[in-house]
CSV table of C-alpha atoms in Angstrom, one decimal:
chain,number,residue,atom,x,y,z
Z,15,MET,CA,114.8,112.9,97.3
Z,16,GLN,CA,113.9,112.5,101.0
Z,17,LEU,CA,111.1,110.3,102.3
Z,18,ARG,CA,110.8,111.5,105.9
Z,19,MET,CA,108.0,109.8,107.7
Z,20,PRO,CA,106.6,111.5,110.8
Z,21,LEU,CA,106.8,109.4,113.9
Z,22,SER,CA,104.0,111.0,115.8
Z,23,ASP,CA,100.3,111.3,115.1
Z,24,VAL,CA,99.3,114.5,113.4
Z,25,PRO,CA,95.8,115.6,112.5
Z,26,GLY,CA,94.9,114.8,108.9
Z,27,GLU,CA,96.7,112.8,106.4
Z,28,PRO,CA,100.4,113.6,105.7
Z,29,HIS,CA,100.2,115.1,102.2
Z,30,GLU,CA,103.7,116.4,102.4
Z,31,TYR,CA,104.9,113.0,101.0
Z,32,PRO,CA,103.3,112.8,97.5
Z,33,LEU,CA,105.8,110.2,96.4
Z,34,ILE,CA,104.5,107.8,99.0
Z,35,HIS,CA,100.9,108.4,97.9
Z,36,ASN,CA,101.7,108.1,94.2
Z,37,LEU,CA,103.6,104.8,94.7
Z,38,GLY,CA,100.8,103.4,96.9
Z,39,TYR,CA,98.2,104.2,94.3
Z,40,ALA,CA,100.4,102.9,91.5
Z,41,GLY,CA,100.6,99.6,93.3
Z,42,LEU,CA,96.9,99.2,92.8
Z,43,ILE,CA,97.2,99.2,89.0
Z,44,PRO,CA,98.0,95.5,88.7
Z,45,LEU,CA,95.2,94.6,91.2
Z,46,VAL,CA,92.5,96.6,89.4
Z,47,GLY,CA,93.7,95.7,86.0
Z,48,LEU,CA,93.9,92.0,86.6
Z,49,ALA,CA,90.5,92.0,88.4
Z,50,LEU,CA,88.9,93.6,85.3
Z,51,LEU,CA,90.9,91.3,83.0
Z,52,VAL,CA,89.5,88.2,84.7
Z,53,TRP,CA,86.1,89.3,83.5
Z,54,LEU,CA,87.2,90.1,79.9
Z,55,VAL,CA,89.4,87.2,78.9
Z,56,THR,CA,88.3,83.9,77.4
Z,57,PRO,CA,87.6,81.0,79.9
Z,58,ASP,CA,90.9,79.3,78.9
Z,59,LEU,CA,92.9,82.3,80.0
Z,60,GLN,CA,90.9,83.1,83.2
Z,61,ALA,CA,92.9,80.7,85.4
Z,62,TRP,CA,96.2,82.4,84.4
Z,63,VAL,CA,94.8,85.8,85.0
Z,64,ALA,CA,93.3,84.7,88.4
Z,65,LEU,CA,96.6,83.2,89.4
Z,66,ALA,CA,98.4,86.5,88.5
Z,67,LEU,CA,95.9,88.4,90.6
Z,68,ALA,CA,96.2,86.0,93.5
Z,69,ALA,CA,100.0,86.1,93.4
Z,70,TYR,CA,100.1,89.9,93.4
Z,71,ALA,CA,97.6,90.1,96.2
Z,72,ALA,CA,99.7,87.7,98.3
Z,73,LEU,CA,102.8,89.7,97.5
Z,74,ILE,CA,101.0,92.9,98.7
Z,75,ALA,CA,99.9,91.1,101.9
Z,76,SER,CA,103.5,90.0,102.5
Z,77,PHE,CA,104.7,93.6,101.9
Z,78,LEU,CA,102.2,94.8,104.5
Z,79,GLY,CA,103.8,92.4,107.0
Z,80,GLY,CA,107.3,93.6,106.0
Z,81,ILE,CA,106.3,97.2,106.9
Z,82,HIS,CA,105.9,96.0,110.5
Z,83,TRP,CA,109.4,94.6,110.6
Z,84,GLY,CA,110.6,98.1,109.6
Z,85,ILE,CA,108.5,99.7,112.3
Z,86,GLY,CA,109.7,97.1,114.8
Z,87,TRP,CA,113.4,97.8,114.0
Z,88,SER,CA,112.9,101.5,114.1
Z,89,ARG,CA,111.3,101.3,117.5
Z,90,LEU,CA,113.5,98.6,119.0
Z,91,ALA,CA,115.8,101.1,120.8
Z,92,GLN,CA,112.9,103.3,122.1
Z,93,ALA,CA,110.3,100.8,123.1
Z,94,PRO,CA,110.4,97.1,123.8
Z,95,ASP,CA,106.8,96.9,122.7
Z,96,GLY,CA,108.0,96.6,119.2
Z,97,GLN,CA,107.8,92.8,119.5
Z,98,ALA,CA,104.1,93.0,118.4
Z,99,HIS,CA,105.3,94.4,115.1
Z,100,PHE,CA,107.7,91.5,114.5
Z,101,ILE,CA,105.1,88.9,115.5
Z,102,TRP,CA,102.4,90.4,113.3
Z,103,GLY,CA,104.9,91.0,110.5
Z,104,VAL,CA,105.1,87.3,109.6
Z,105,MET,CA,101.3,86.7,109.8
Z,106,PRO,CA,100.2,88.3,106.5
Z,107,SER,CA,102.5,86.0,104.5
Z,108,LEU,CA,101.3,83.0,106.5
Z,109,LEU,CA,97.7,84.0,106.0
Z,110,ALA,CA,98.1,84.8,102.3
Z,111,TRP,CA,99.9,81.6,101.3
Z,112,PRO,CA,96.8,79.4,101.5
Z,113,GLY,CA,95.1,81.8,99.0
Z,114,LEU,CA,97.6,80.8,96.4
Z,115,VAL,CA,96.9,77.0,96.7
Z,116,MET,CA,93.1,77.2,97.0
Z,117,PRO,CA,91.0,77.1,93.8
Z,118,PRO,CA,91.1,80.7,92.4
Z,119,TYR,CA,87.5,81.7,93.3
Z,120,ALA,CA,88.1,80.7,96.9
Z,121,GLY,CA,91.7,81.9,97.0
Z,122,LEU,CA,90.9,85.4,95.8
Z,123,ALA,CA,88.0,85.7,98.3
Z,124,TRP,CA,90.4,84.6,101.0
Z,125,LEU,CA,93.1,87.1,100.0
Z,126,GLY,CA,90.5,89.9,100.0
Z,127,VAL,CA,89.7,88.9,103.6
Z,128,VAL,CA,93.4,88.8,104.5
Z,129,LEU,CA,93.9,92.3,103.2
Z,130,ILE,CA,91.0,93.5,105.3
Z,131,VAL,CA,92.4,91.8,108.4
Z,132,CYS,CA,95.8,93.4,107.7
Z,133,TYR,CA,94.1,96.8,107.7
Z,134,LEU,CA,92.2,96.1,110.9
Z,135,VAL,CA,95.4,95.0,112.7
Z,136,ASP,CA,97.3,98.0,111.3
Z,137,ARG,CA,94.7,100.4,112.7
Z,138,ARG,CA,95.8,99.3,116.2
Z,139,LEU,CA,99.5,98.8,115.6
Z,140,TYR,CA,100.0,102.0,113.5
Z,141,ALA,CA,98.3,104.1,116.1
Z,142,GLN,CA,100.5,102.5,118.9
Z,143,ALA,CA,103.6,103.3,116.8
Z,144,GLY,CA,102.5,107.0,116.3
Z,145,LEU,CA,101.7,106.4,112.6
Z,146,GLY,CA,97.9,106.8,112.8
Z,147,ALA,CA,98.1,109.7,110.3
Z,148,TRP,CA,98.8,107.1,107.6
Z,149,LEU,CA,95.6,105.1,108.2
Z,150,LYS,CA,93.5,107.1,105.7
Z,151,LEU,CA,95.8,106.2,102.9
Z,152,ARG,CA,96.0,102.6,104.2
Z,153,PHE,CA,92.2,102.3,104.2
Z,154,ARG,CA,91.9,103.5,100.6
Z,155,LEU,CA,94.6,101.2,99.4
Z,156,SER,CA,93.3,98.2,101.3
Z,157,ALA,CA,89.7,98.8,100.3
Z,158,VAL,CA,90.6,98.9,96.6
Z,159,ALA,CA,93.0,95.9,96.9
Z,160,ALA,CA,90.4,93.8,98.8
Z,161,LEU,CA,87.6,94.8,96.4
Z,162,SER,CA,89.8,93.9,93.4
Z,163,CYS,CA,90.2,90.4,94.9
Z,164,PHE,CA,86.4,90.0,95.5
Z,165,ILE,CA,85.7,91.3,91.9
Z,166,GLY,CA,88.2,88.8,90.5
Z,167,ALA,CA,86.6,86.0,92.5
Z,168,GLY,CA,83.2,87.0,91.3
Z,169,ALA,CA,84.2,86.3,87.7
Z,170,LEU,CA,85.1,82.7,88.3
């Protein structure tokens, strides 16, 4: 199984990588499921479900930062401008961490904002790295992830 990733912008979304799409969408299952579960469980379980949702959202934000380390390493030999990827790569984790220690209603809202900020930064950095074709998928995944956080926060 090969997961080639085009390094130059191409028109449209790269559908020749269905595994990447499927894994991305599968990663939304815990976010959507937990956001709905916060609304359905009894009040004594809401805090646990909200914590699980916040923890997973923070993990996703950290993962988004880690992608930039991979981009930075892959571009290091070709372009010294890869430093922006390394610098930004640590920011999602640092931004997400407060969302885990805030009260759940505030932490989930904060994490939703962090996920949106990650997408907005990625719009610029992905395009600079020649990965702009992936932004449609990133938008969809980020929109559902952030919305899940906001829906979960609304239940509290």
